[in-house]
Amino acid sequence: MFFLRSLPLLGLAASATAVLASPLCARGNSYEQHTRKQVEKTFIHPGILHTKADLDRMKTSVAQKLDPWYPAFVAFSSNELSLSTYTMRGPLPYVVRNVTGTQTGKTEFSYDGVAALQNALMYYITGDEAHAIKSTEILTSWANTLQKLNGTDAQLTAGLYGPQFVNAAEIIRAYYSGWASADIDKFKSMVLNVLYPHAAQTWPTEWQKYPFLANWGTSAEKALVAFGVFLDNSTMYHEGLNHYLHHECANITNQINTFGQNSESGRDQGHTSLGLGNMAEICLTAENQGDAEYWGLYEDRLMVGYEYTAKYNLGYDVEYDPGFYRCGANLVGGPWQVISNVSRGQFPPVYEIAYAHYAQKEGKEMPYVREHLMAQSFEQTNTWNTMGDNAVWGTLRFRKLAGNLTADSDN
């Protein structure tokens, strides 16, 4: 049996660690209280998954109708969640996500979060204020309404869908003057007092008995670093990065082994891809804040994991170690003696984000990810996992070089 514990935060004073404790443990918390005690860091805004340079690359490339951004944008702009006429599915005072049974608000929260982000991107790319108005409406409506996340899987609600909301808010706050400061403060309060406590939970409770296992942990980590950036909260930001380095059930080395096998490779390929995408989002956010070293941890372990999973899902044979599996494998049908064929051949949109960094920026070889990306026109929305699980439309958002992937060899 694995042992769950809340790991100490490296480099933080005891008082700061105490402030990080969740209201789930009956400790008080507020935006003002939390922000008084943090490790100092100057944040770059916007700077979660997109910096101004990233947004400008999208805008300029679309305006010049460059491949692959323009064809990706044409599809992106016609997507339901990118429309300024999008009809909100929420807001609701409670969002419930359970392993079985009631899922009240899960669809509403996840779809509206992605719609807020896609409209924020549409606003920056096109300059059409109607998209900013729509994104702001979604952000403010949920901030004024949402009171609680509930259910056995509340950590996944916060960890997966929370980042969609804050990525949207990061862009809107930076470039749209129509988002009132009072509404921004309400949104900050929602992030800190409703979303953060569940993302930060590393101890078992009656409802969430097994927090931070495998992709619960990587989802929470990407949320913590994103929340920290948006709130200008260094303690929160470093909390997420520290867990990515050290948490016993959600650090990079117990998610990916030396030859690339994922801790959930024996379970199914969907959860494996989800974890890869989560970890790439952590690394990209850190890079955008001047901490680029997370991509290269353990001899590019994340890149090795991407290559392994892409290779297997392309139909090739891969090595498999039945002794390498996630914490709590027994809770989800494991441990597994062989690699899983479940959802083999499906490629959720999590590959462009890693390829852009390792191959297009650093010039490293990713032949199997490249083979996958060359077989499609561009990454689109997520048709394999729940809407909002990962950063969708990756070609538009993350591709760094013009032309098809053969251009990589020339750069």
PDB file of C-alpha atoms in Angstrom, residues 99-389:
ATOM      1  CA  VAL A  99     -16.047   8.378 -10.415  1.00  0.00           C
ATOM      2  CA  THR A 100     -19.576   7.007 -10.866  1.00  0.00           C
ATOM      3  CA  GLY A 101     -22.976   8.630 -10.724  1.00  0.00           C
ATOM      4  CA  THR A 102     -23.664  12.339 -10.561  1.00  0.00           C
ATOM      5  CA  GLN A 103     -21.647  14.668 -12.806  1.00  0.00           C
ATOM      6  CA  THR A 104     -23.671  17.853 -12.333  1.00  0.00           C
ATOM      7  CA  GLY A 105     -21.845  20.816 -13.821  1.00  0.00           C
ATOM      8  CA  LYS A 106     -18.827  18.922 -15.174  1.00  0.00           C
ATOM      9  CA  THR A 107     -19.789  19.493 -18.815  1.00  0.00           C
ATOM     10  CA  GLU A 108     -20.876  23.071 -18.173  1.00  0.00           C
ATOM     11  CA  PHE A 109     -17.653  23.990 -16.384  1.00  0.00           C
ATOM     12  CA  SER A 110     -15.309  22.267 -18.822  1.00  0.00           C
ATOM     13  CA  TYR A 111     -16.964  23.564 -21.993  1.00  0.00           C
ATOM     14  CA  ASP A 112     -17.310  27.111 -20.701  1.00  0.00           C
ATOM     15  CA  GLY A 113     -13.669  27.186 -19.612  1.00  0.00           C
ATOM     16  CA  VAL A 114     -12.476  26.160 -23.056  1.00  0.00           C
ATOM     17  CA  ALA A 115     -14.891  28.599 -24.701  1.00  0.00           C
ATOM     18  CA  ALA A 116     -13.533  31.428 -22.561  1.00  0.00           C
ATOM     19  CA  LEU A 117     -10.007  30.608 -23.683  1.00  0.00           C
ATOM     20  CA  GLN A 118     -10.841  30.152 -27.344  1.00  0.00           C
ATOM     21  CA  ASN A 119     -12.716  33.453 -27.405  1.00  0.00           C
ATOM     22  CA  ALA A 120      -9.773  35.149 -25.692  1.00  0.00           C
ATOM     23  CA  LEU A 121      -7.489  33.837 -28.428  1.00  0.00           C
ATOM     24  CA  MET A 122      -9.967  34.895 -31.101  1.00  0.00           C
ATOM     25  CA  TYR A 123     -10.011  38.392 -29.635  1.00  0.00           C
ATOM     26  CA  TYR A 124      -6.245  38.728 -29.777  1.00  0.00           C
ATOM     27  CA  ILE A 125      -5.925  37.250 -33.262  1.00  0.00           C
ATOM     28  CA  THR A 126      -8.820  39.124 -34.894  1.00  0.00           C
ATOM     29  CA  GLY A 127      -9.263  42.223 -32.726  1.00  0.00           C
ATOM     30  CA  ASP A 128     -13.029  41.638 -32.661  1.00  0.00           C
ATOM     31  CA  GLU A 129     -14.221  42.921 -29.291  1.00  0.00           C
ATOM     32  CA  ALA A 130     -17.255  40.627 -29.364  1.00  0.00           C
ATOM     33  CA  HIS A 131     -14.936  37.748 -28.475  1.00  0.00           C
ATOM     34  CA  ALA A 132     -13.481  39.639 -25.518  1.00  0.00           C
ATOM     35  CA  ILE A 133     -16.989  40.401 -24.306  1.00  0.00           C
ATOM     36  CA  LYS A 134     -17.923  36.724 -24.537  1.00  0.00           C
ATOM     37  CA  SER A 135     -14.795  35.545 -22.740  1.00  0.00           C
ATOM     38  CA  THR A 136     -15.269  38.145 -20.009  1.00  0.00           C
ATOM     39  CA  GLU A 137     -18.919  37.162 -19.621  1.00  0.00           C
ATOM     40  CA  ILE A 138     -17.942  33.540 -19.012  1.00  0.00           C
ATOM     41  CA  LEU A 139     -15.155  34.369 -16.567  1.00  0.00           C
ATOM     42  CA  THR A 140     -17.219  36.827 -14.562  1.00  0.00           C
ATOM     43  CA  SER A 141     -20.389  34.741 -14.510  1.00  0.00           C
ATOM     44  CA  TRP A 142     -18.608  31.719 -13.069  1.00  0.00           C
ATOM     45  CA  ALA A 143     -16.680  33.889 -10.599  1.00  0.00           C
ATOM     46  CA  ASN A 144     -19.935  35.384  -9.317  1.00  0.00           C
ATOM     47  CA  THR A 145     -21.699  32.022  -9.065  1.00  0.00           C
ATOM     48  CA  LEU A 146     -19.387  29.098  -8.331  1.00  0.00           C
ATOM     49  CA  GLN A 147     -19.245  28.250  -4.628  1.00  0.00           C
ATOM     50  CA  LYS A 148     -17.949  24.726  -4.416  1.00  0.00           C
ATOM     51  CA  LEU A 149     -16.427  21.765  -6.240  1.00  0.00           C
ATOM     52  CA  ASN A 150     -17.730  18.446  -5.018  1.00  0.00           C
ATOM     53  CA  GLY A 151     -17.572  14.727  -5.630  1.00  0.00           C
ATOM     54  CA  THR A 152     -14.930  12.029  -5.524  1.00  0.00           C
ATOM     55  CA  ASP A 153     -13.042  13.569  -8.466  1.00  0.00           C
ATOM     56  CA  ALA A 154     -13.090  17.227  -7.457  1.00  0.00           C
ATOM     57  CA  GLN A 155      -9.308  17.369  -7.746  1.00  0.00           C
ATOM     58  CA  LEU A 156      -9.601  16.576 -11.459  1.00  0.00           C
ATOM     59  CA  THR A 157     -12.222  19.295 -11.890  1.00  0.00           C
ATOM     60  CA  ALA A 158      -9.849  21.880 -10.445  1.00  0.00           C
ATOM     61  CA  GLY A 159      -6.727  20.462 -12.066  1.00  0.00           C
ATOM     62  CA  LEU A 160      -8.021  20.006 -15.597  1.00  0.00           C
ATOM     63  CA  TYR A 161     -10.611  22.730 -16.117  1.00  0.00           C
ATOM     64  CA  GLY A 162      -9.212  25.381 -13.794  1.00  0.00           C
ATOM     65  CA  PRO A 163      -6.228  26.009 -16.099  1.00  0.00           C
ATOM     66  CA  GLN A 164      -8.576  26.641 -19.044  1.00  0.00           C
ATOM     67  CA  PHE A 165     -10.204  29.468 -17.096  1.00  0.00           C
ATOM     68  CA  VAL A 166      -6.970  31.067 -15.892  1.00  0.00           C
ATOM     69  CA  ASN A 167      -5.334  30.861 -19.330  1.00  0.00           C
ATOM     70  CA  ALA A 168      -8.304  32.785 -20.674  1.00  0.00           C
ATOM     71  CA  ALA A 169      -8.192  35.252 -17.792  1.00  0.00           C
ATOM     72  CA  GLU A 170      -4.463  35.824 -18.275  1.00  0.00           C
ATOM     73  CA  ILE A 171      -5.044  37.023 -21.853  1.00  0.00           C
ATOM     74  CA  ILE A 172      -8.209  39.023 -21.175  1.00  0.00           C
ATOM     75  CA  ARG A 173      -6.721  40.804 -18.158  1.00  0.00           C
ATOM     76  CA  ALA A 174      -3.649  41.795 -20.167  1.00  0.00           C
ATOM     77  CA  TYR A 175      -5.373  43.069 -23.315  1.00  0.00           C
ATOM     78  CA  TYR A 176      -9.005  43.908 -22.655  1.00  0.00           C
ATOM     79  CA  SER A 177      -9.815  47.005 -20.645  1.00  0.00           C
ATOM     80  CA  GLY A 178     -13.481  46.030 -20.402  1.00  0.00           C
ATOM     81  CA  TRP A 179     -12.899  43.501 -17.632  1.00  0.00           C
ATOM     82  CA  ALA A 180     -13.641  45.533 -14.514  1.00  0.00           C
ATOM     83  CA  SER A 181     -11.135  45.398 -11.666  1.00  0.00           C
ATOM     84  CA  ALA A 182     -13.851  44.340  -9.217  1.00  0.00           C
ATOM     85  CA  ASP A 183     -14.733  41.406 -11.447  1.00  0.00           C
ATOM     86  CA  ILE A 184     -11.060  40.472 -11.763  1.00  0.00           C
ATOM     87  CA  ASP A 185     -10.847  40.391  -7.970  1.00  0.00           C
ATOM     88  CA  LYS A 186     -13.887  38.111  -7.809  1.00  0.00           C
ATOM     89  CA  PHE A 187     -12.273  35.812 -10.332  1.00  0.00           C
ATOM     90  CA  LYS A 188      -9.071  35.744  -8.279  1.00  0.00           C
ATOM     91  CA  SER A 189     -11.123  34.813  -5.244  1.00  0.00           C
ATOM     92  CA  MET A 190     -12.738  31.925  -7.125  1.00  0.00           C
ATOM     93  CA  VAL A 191      -9.337  30.609  -8.178  1.00  0.00           C
ATOM     94  CA  LEU A 192      -7.890  30.820  -4.684  1.00  0.00           C
ATOM     95  CA  ASN A 193     -10.838  29.796  -2.538  1.00  0.00           C
ATOM     96  CA  VAL A 194     -12.761  27.365  -4.765  1.00  0.00           C
ATOM     97  CA  LEU A 195     -10.266  25.876  -7.244  1.00  0.00           C
ATOM     98  CA  TYR A 196      -6.927  25.991  -5.438  1.00  0.00           C
ATOM     99  CA  PRO A 197      -7.876  23.955  -2.329  1.00  0.00           C
ATOM    100  CA  HIS A 198      -8.736  20.903  -4.420  1.00  0.00           C
ATOM    101  CA  ALA A 199      -5.706  21.229  -6.668  1.00  0.00           C
ATOM    102  CA  ALA A 200      -3.484  21.485  -3.603  1.00  0.00           C
ATOM    103  CA  GLN A 201      -4.912  18.488  -1.756  1.00  0.00           C
ATOM    104  CA  THR A 202      -2.263  15.840  -1.070  1.00  0.00           C
ATOM    105  CA  TRP A 203      -3.902  14.243   1.972  1.00  0.00           C
ATOM    106  CA  PRO A 204      -6.896  11.845   1.981  1.00  0.00           C
ATOM    107  CA  THR A 205     -10.349  13.017   3.036  1.00  0.00           C
ATOM    108  CA  GLU A 206     -13.684  11.237   3.261  1.00  0.00           C
ATOM    109  CA  TRP A 207     -14.629  12.318  -0.257  1.00  0.00           C
ATOM    110  CA  GLN A 208     -11.232  12.262  -1.943  1.00  0.00           C
ATOM    111  CA  LYS A 209      -9.485   9.267  -0.481  1.00  0.00           C
ATOM    112  CA  TYR A 210      -6.660   8.996  -3.010  1.00  0.00           C
ATOM    113  CA  PRO A 211      -5.526  12.473  -4.076  1.00  0.00           C
ATOM    114  CA  PHE A 212      -2.487  13.239  -6.196  1.00  0.00           C
ATOM    115  CA  LEU A 213      -2.119   9.752  -7.666  1.00  0.00           C
ATOM    116  CA  ALA A 214      -0.576   9.738 -11.163  1.00  0.00           C
ATOM    117  CA  ASN A 215      -2.616  12.035 -13.428  1.00  0.00           C
ATOM    118  CA  TRP A 216      -4.572  13.465 -10.543  1.00  0.00           C
ATOM    119  CA  GLY A 217      -1.204  14.776  -9.460  1.00  0.00           C
ATOM    120  CA  THR A 218       0.043  15.982 -12.835  1.00  0.00           C
ATOM    121  CA  SER A 219      -3.307  17.704 -13.455  1.00  0.00           C
ATOM    122  CA  ALA A 220      -3.091  19.402 -10.079  1.00  0.00           C
ATOM    123  CA  GLU A 221       0.526  20.417 -10.690  1.00  0.00           C
ATOM    124  CA  LYS A 222      -0.273  22.159 -13.962  1.00  0.00           C
ATOM    125  CA  ALA A 223      -3.133  23.944 -12.214  1.00  0.00           C
ATOM    126  CA  LEU A 224      -0.956  25.087  -9.323  1.00  0.00           C
ATOM    127  CA  VAL A 225       1.708  26.624 -11.555  1.00  0.00           C
ATOM    128  CA  ALA A 226      -0.967  28.293 -13.708  1.00  0.00           C
ATOM    129  CA  PHE A 227      -2.844  29.621 -10.683  1.00  0.00           C
ATOM    130  CA  GLY A 228       0.410  30.883  -9.213  1.00  0.00           C
ATOM    131  CA  VAL A 229       1.246  32.846 -12.337  1.00  0.00           C
ATOM    132  CA  PHE A 230      -2.194  34.412 -12.635  1.00  0.00           C
ATOM    133  CA  LEU A 231      -2.315  35.347  -8.947  1.00  0.00           C
ATOM    134  CA  ASP A 232       1.323  36.548  -8.906  1.00  0.00           C
ATOM    135  CA  ASN A 233       1.798  34.042  -6.121  1.00  0.00           C
ATOM    136  CA  SER A 234       5.292  32.612  -6.002  1.00  0.00           C
ATOM    137  CA  THR A 235       4.527  30.175  -3.203  1.00  0.00           C
ATOM    138  CA  MET A 236       1.722  28.566  -5.165  1.00  0.00           C
ATOM    139  CA  TYR A 237       3.773  28.475  -8.365  1.00  0.00           C
ATOM    140  CA  HIS A 238       6.714  26.787  -6.632  1.00  0.00           C
ATOM    141  CA  GLU A 239       4.351  24.416  -4.856  1.00  0.00           C
ATOM    142  CA  GLY A 240       3.315  22.972  -8.218  1.00  0.00           C
ATOM    143  CA  LEU A 241       6.886  22.723  -9.494  1.00  0.00           C
ATOM    144  CA  ASN A 242       8.079  21.134  -6.263  1.00  0.00           C
ATOM    145  CA  HIS A 243       5.447  18.416  -6.537  1.00  0.00           C
ATOM    146  CA  TYR A 244       6.479  17.790 -10.149  1.00  0.00           C
ATOM    147  CA  LEU A 245      10.005  17.204  -8.897  1.00  0.00           C
ATOM    148  CA  HIS A 246       9.370  15.393  -5.638  1.00  0.00           C
ATOM    149  CA  HIS A 247       5.843  14.168  -4.954  1.00  0.00           C
ATOM    150  CA  GLU A 248       6.008  10.428  -4.324  1.00  0.00           C
ATOM    151  CA  CYS A 249       3.065   9.636  -6.623  1.00  0.00           C
ATOM    152  CA  ALA A 250       3.218  12.410  -9.208  1.00  0.00           C
ATOM    153  CA  ASN A 251       6.828  13.342  -9.928  1.00  0.00           C
ATOM    154  CA  ILE A 252       8.280  12.993 -13.380  1.00  0.00           C
ATOM    155  CA  THR A 253      10.422   9.947 -12.617  1.00  0.00           C
ATOM    156  CA  ASN A 254       7.512   7.908 -11.314  1.00  0.00           C
ATOM    157  CA  GLN A 255       5.407   8.975 -14.285  1.00  0.00           C
ATOM    158  CA  ILE A 256       7.969   8.094 -16.974  1.00  0.00           C
ATOM    159  CA  ASN A 257      10.764   5.524 -16.683  1.00  0.00           C
ATOM    160  CA  THR A 258      14.183   5.694 -18.325  1.00  0.00           C
ATOM    161  CA  PHE A 259      13.073   4.277 -21.687  1.00  0.00           C
ATOM    162  CA  GLY A 260       9.803   6.227 -21.854  1.00  0.00           C
ATOM    163  CA  GLN A 261       7.144   3.921 -20.490  1.00  0.00           C
ATOM    164  CA  ASN A 262       4.394   5.823 -18.697  1.00  0.00           C
ATOM    165  CA  SER A 263       3.099   4.731 -15.319  1.00  0.00           C
ATOM    166  CA  GLU A 264      -0.314   4.238 -16.967  1.00  0.00           C
ATOM    167  CA  SER A 265       0.873   2.594 -20.207  1.00  0.00           C
ATOM    168  CA  GLY A 266      -0.546  -0.691 -18.959  1.00  0.00           C
ATOM    169  CA  ARG A 267      -3.914   0.889 -18.152  1.00  0.00           C
ATOM    170  CA  ASP A 268      -4.814   2.574 -21.449  1.00  0.00           C
ATOM    171  CA  GLN A 269      -3.384   5.015 -23.931  1.00  0.00           C
ATOM    172  CA  GLY A 270      -5.843   7.819 -23.151  1.00  0.00           C
ATOM    173  CA  HIS A 271      -4.657   8.310 -19.597  1.00  0.00           C
ATOM    174  CA  THR A 272      -1.076   7.991 -20.781  1.00  0.00           C
ATOM    175  CA  SER A 273      -1.517  10.831 -23.268  1.00  0.00           C
ATOM    176  CA  LEU A 274      -3.340  12.935 -20.686  1.00  0.00           C
ATOM    177  CA  GLY A 275      -0.351  12.747 -18.364  1.00  0.00           C
ATOM    178  CA  LEU A 276       2.108  13.672 -21.103  1.00  0.00           C
ATOM    179  CA  GLY A 277       0.050  16.721 -21.988  1.00  0.00           C
ATOM    180  CA  ASN A 278      -0.209  17.770 -18.351  1.00  0.00           C
ATOM    181  CA  MET A 279       3.561  17.583 -17.893  1.00  0.00           C
ATOM    182  CA  ALA A 280       4.206  19.536 -21.091  1.00  0.00           C
ATOM    183  CA  GLU A 281       1.919  22.308 -19.844  1.00  0.00           C
ATOM    184  CA  ILE A 282       3.858  22.435 -16.576  1.00  0.00           C
ATOM    185  CA  CYS A 283       7.149  22.754 -18.437  1.00  0.00           C
ATOM    186  CA  LEU A 284       5.885  25.375 -20.873  1.00  0.00           C
ATOM    187  CA  THR A 285       4.442  27.543 -18.116  1.00  0.00           C
ATOM    188  CA  ALA A 286       7.722  27.314 -16.212  1.00  0.00           C
ATOM    189  CA  GLU A 287       9.668  28.203 -19.372  1.00  0.00           C
ATOM    190  CA  ASN A 288       7.464  31.237 -19.940  1.00  0.00           C
ATOM    191  CA  GLN A 289       8.369  32.366 -16.429  1.00  0.00           C
ATOM    192  CA  GLY A 290      12.096  31.987 -16.994  1.00  0.00           C
ATOM    193  CA  ASP A 291      12.428  28.457 -15.613  1.00  0.00           C
ATOM    194  CA  ALA A 292      13.096  26.526 -18.814  1.00  0.00           C
ATOM    195  CA  GLU A 293      15.098  23.745 -17.155  1.00  0.00           C
ATOM    196  CA  TYR A 294      12.024  21.626 -16.438  1.00  0.00           C
ATOM    197  CA  TRP A 295      11.854  20.464 -20.059  1.00  0.00           C
ATOM    198  CA  GLY A 296      15.299  18.896 -19.788  1.00  0.00           C
ATOM    199  CA  LEU A 297      14.942  17.088 -16.464  1.00  0.00           C
ATOM    200  CA  TYR A 298      16.521  13.620 -16.302  1.00  0.00           C
ATOM    201  CA  GLU A 299      18.001  13.749 -19.793  1.00  0.00           C
ATOM    202  CA  ASP A 300      14.828  14.941 -21.493  1.00  0.00           C
ATOM    203  CA  ARG A 301      12.707  12.308 -19.767  1.00  0.00           C
ATOM    204  CA  LEU A 302       9.474  13.928 -20.939  1.00  0.00           C
ATOM    205  CA  MET A 303      10.621  13.857 -24.567  1.00  0.00           C
ATOM    206  CA  VAL A 304      11.547  10.178 -24.188  1.00  0.00           C
ATOM    207  CA  GLY A 305       8.066   9.528 -22.822  1.00  0.00           C
ATOM    208  CA  TYR A 306       6.442  11.268 -25.760  1.00  0.00           C
ATOM    209  CA  GLU A 307       8.493   9.253 -28.238  1.00  0.00           C
ATOM    210  CA  TYR A 308       7.683   5.945 -26.535  1.00  0.00           C
ATOM    211  CA  THR A 309       3.941   6.608 -26.494  1.00  0.00           C
ATOM    212  CA  ALA A 310       3.855   7.940 -30.062  1.00  0.00           C
ATOM    213  CA  LYS A 311       5.828   4.930 -31.287  1.00  0.00           C
ATOM    214  CA  TYR A 312       3.451   2.449 -29.673  1.00  0.00           C
ATOM    215  CA  ASN A 313       0.346   4.255 -30.893  1.00  0.00           C
ATOM    216  CA  LEU A 314       1.720   4.338 -34.432  1.00  0.00           C
ATOM    217  CA  GLY A 315       1.717   0.546 -34.335  1.00  0.00           C
ATOM    218  CA  TYR A 316       5.330  -0.244 -33.476  1.00  0.00           C
ATOM    219  CA  ASP A 317       6.487  -2.636 -30.767  1.00  0.00           C
ATOM    220  CA  VAL A 318       7.976  -1.140 -27.607  1.00  0.00           C
ATOM    221  CA  GLU A 319       9.737  -2.437 -24.518  1.00  0.00           C
ATOM    222  CA  TYR A 320       7.538  -2.858 -21.435  1.00  0.00           C
ATOM    223  CA  ASP A 321       8.380  -3.258 -17.770  1.00  0.00           C
ATOM    224  CA  PRO A 322       5.437  -4.764 -15.777  1.00  0.00           C
ATOM    225  CA  GLY A 323       7.096  -3.615 -12.561  1.00  0.00           C
ATOM    226  CA  PHE A 324       6.720   0.061 -13.439  1.00  0.00           C
ATOM    227  CA  TYR A 325       3.224   1.335 -12.709  1.00  0.00           C
ATOM    228  CA  ARG A 326       1.386   4.170 -11.014  1.00  0.00           C
ATOM    229  CA  CYS A 327       0.630   4.577  -7.333  1.00  0.00           C
ATOM    230  CA  GLY A 328      -2.729   3.010  -6.568  1.00  0.00           C
ATOM    231  CA  ALA A 329      -2.675   0.827  -9.665  1.00  0.00           C
ATOM    232  CA  ASN A 330      -4.878  -1.650  -7.818  1.00  0.00           C
ATOM    233  CA  LEU A 331      -7.629   0.989  -7.737  1.00  0.00           C
ATOM    234  CA  VAL A 332      -7.884   1.100 -11.534  1.00  0.00           C
ATOM    235  CA  GLY A 333      -7.385  -2.516 -12.536  1.00  0.00           C
ATOM    236  CA  GLY A 334      -3.609  -2.781 -12.208  1.00  0.00           C
ATOM    237  CA  PRO A 335      -0.806  -3.631 -11.941  1.00  0.00           C
ATOM    238  CA  TRP A 336      -0.644  -4.585 -15.595  1.00  0.00           C
ATOM    239  CA  GLN A 337       1.523  -7.340 -17.017  1.00  0.00           C
ATOM    240  CA  VAL A 338       1.451  -6.038 -20.601  1.00  0.00           C
ATOM    241  CA  ILE A 339       1.085  -2.688 -22.274  1.00  0.00           C
ATOM    242  CA  SER A 340      -2.540  -1.807 -22.978  1.00  0.00           C
ATOM    243  CA  ASN A 341      -4.193  -1.857 -26.395  1.00  0.00           C
ATOM    244  CA  VAL A 342      -7.105   0.174 -25.044  1.00  0.00           C
ATOM    245  CA  SER A 343      -7.410   3.345 -27.164  1.00  0.00           C
ATOM    246  CA  ARG A 344      -4.221   2.420 -29.037  1.00  0.00           C
ATOM    247  CA  GLY A 345      -3.876   4.499 -32.186  1.00  0.00           C
ATOM    248  CA  GLN A 346      -5.748   7.467 -30.762  1.00  0.00           C
ATOM    249  CA  PHE A 347      -3.763  10.701 -30.569  1.00  0.00           C
ATOM    250  CA  PRO A 348      -5.285  13.348 -28.302  1.00  0.00           C
ATOM    251  CA  PRO A 349      -4.022  16.869 -29.109  1.00  0.00           C
ATOM    252  CA  VAL A 350      -1.024  16.887 -26.764  1.00  0.00           C
ATOM    253  CA  TYR A 351       1.862  16.447 -29.211  1.00  0.00           C
ATOM    254  CA  GLU A 352       2.413  19.863 -30.806  1.00  0.00           C
ATOM    255  CA  ILE A 353       3.213  21.485 -27.465  1.00  0.00           C
ATOM    256  CA  ALA A 354       6.171  19.149 -26.851  1.00  0.00           C
ATOM    257  CA  TYR A 355       7.332  18.986 -30.461  1.00  0.00           C
ATOM    258  CA  ALA A 356       7.481  22.779 -30.640  1.00  0.00           C
ATOM    259  CA  HIS A 357       9.950  22.881 -27.776  1.00  0.00           C
ATOM    260  CA  TYR A 358      12.137  19.830 -28.251  1.00  0.00           C
ATOM    261  CA  ALA A 359      12.266  19.613 -32.043  1.00  0.00           C
ATOM    262  CA  GLN A 360      11.508  23.080 -33.360  1.00  0.00           C
ATOM    263  CA  LYS A 361      13.190  25.152 -30.680  1.00  0.00           C
ATOM    264  CA  GLU A 362      15.999  22.870 -29.505  1.00  0.00           C
ATOM    265  CA  GLY A 363      16.514  20.939 -32.736  1.00  0.00           C
ATOM    266  CA  LYS A 364      16.237  17.497 -31.136  1.00  0.00           C
ATOM    267  CA  GLU A 365      14.996  14.428 -32.950  1.00  0.00           C
ATOM    268  CA  MET A 366      11.470  13.198 -32.234  1.00  0.00           C
ATOM    269  CA  PRO A 367      10.904  10.842 -35.169  1.00  0.00           C
ATOM    270  CA  TYR A 368       7.763   9.137 -33.901  1.00  0.00           C
ATOM    271  CA  VAL A 369       6.019  12.298 -32.786  1.00  0.00           C
ATOM    272  CA  ARG A 370       7.032  13.798 -36.112  1.00  0.00           C
ATOM    273  CA  GLU A 371       5.562  10.830 -37.994  1.00  0.00           C
ATOM    274  CA  HIS A 372       2.286  11.312 -36.180  1.00  0.00           C
ATOM    275  CA  LEU A 373       2.150  15.060 -36.791  1.00  0.00           C
ATOM    276  CA  MET A 374       3.000  14.689 -40.472  1.00  0.00           C
ATOM    277  CA  ALA A 375       0.044  12.352 -40.895  1.00  0.00           C
ATOM    278  CA  GLN A 376      -2.448  15.057 -39.922  1.00  0.00           C
ATOM    279  CA  SER A 377      -3.154  18.560 -41.116  1.00  0.00           C
ATOM    280  CA  PHE A 378      -3.198  20.141 -37.674  1.00  0.00           C
ATOM    281  CA  GLU A 379      -4.217  19.414 -34.095  1.00  0.00           C
ATOM    282  CA  GLN A 380      -7.802  20.283 -33.393  1.00  0.00           C
ATOM    283  CA  THR A 381     -10.153  19.860 -30.476  1.00  0.00           C
ATOM    284  CA  ASN A 382     -10.096  16.900 -28.104  1.00  0.00           C
ATOM    285  CA  THR A 383     -12.271  14.105 -29.484  1.00  0.00           C
ATOM    286  CA  TRP A 384     -10.766  11.386 -27.300  1.00  0.00           C
ATOM    287  CA  ASN A 385     -10.851  12.720 -23.750  1.00  0.00           C
ATOM    288  CA  THR A 386     -13.198  15.072 -21.930  1.00  0.00           C
ATOM    289  CA  MET A 387     -13.374  18.590 -23.311  1.00  0.00           C
ATOM    290  CA  GLY A 388     -10.937  20.698 -21.311  1.00  0.00           C
ATOM    291  CA  ASP A 389      -8.508  17.944 -20.338  1.00  0.00           C
TER     292      ASP A 389
END
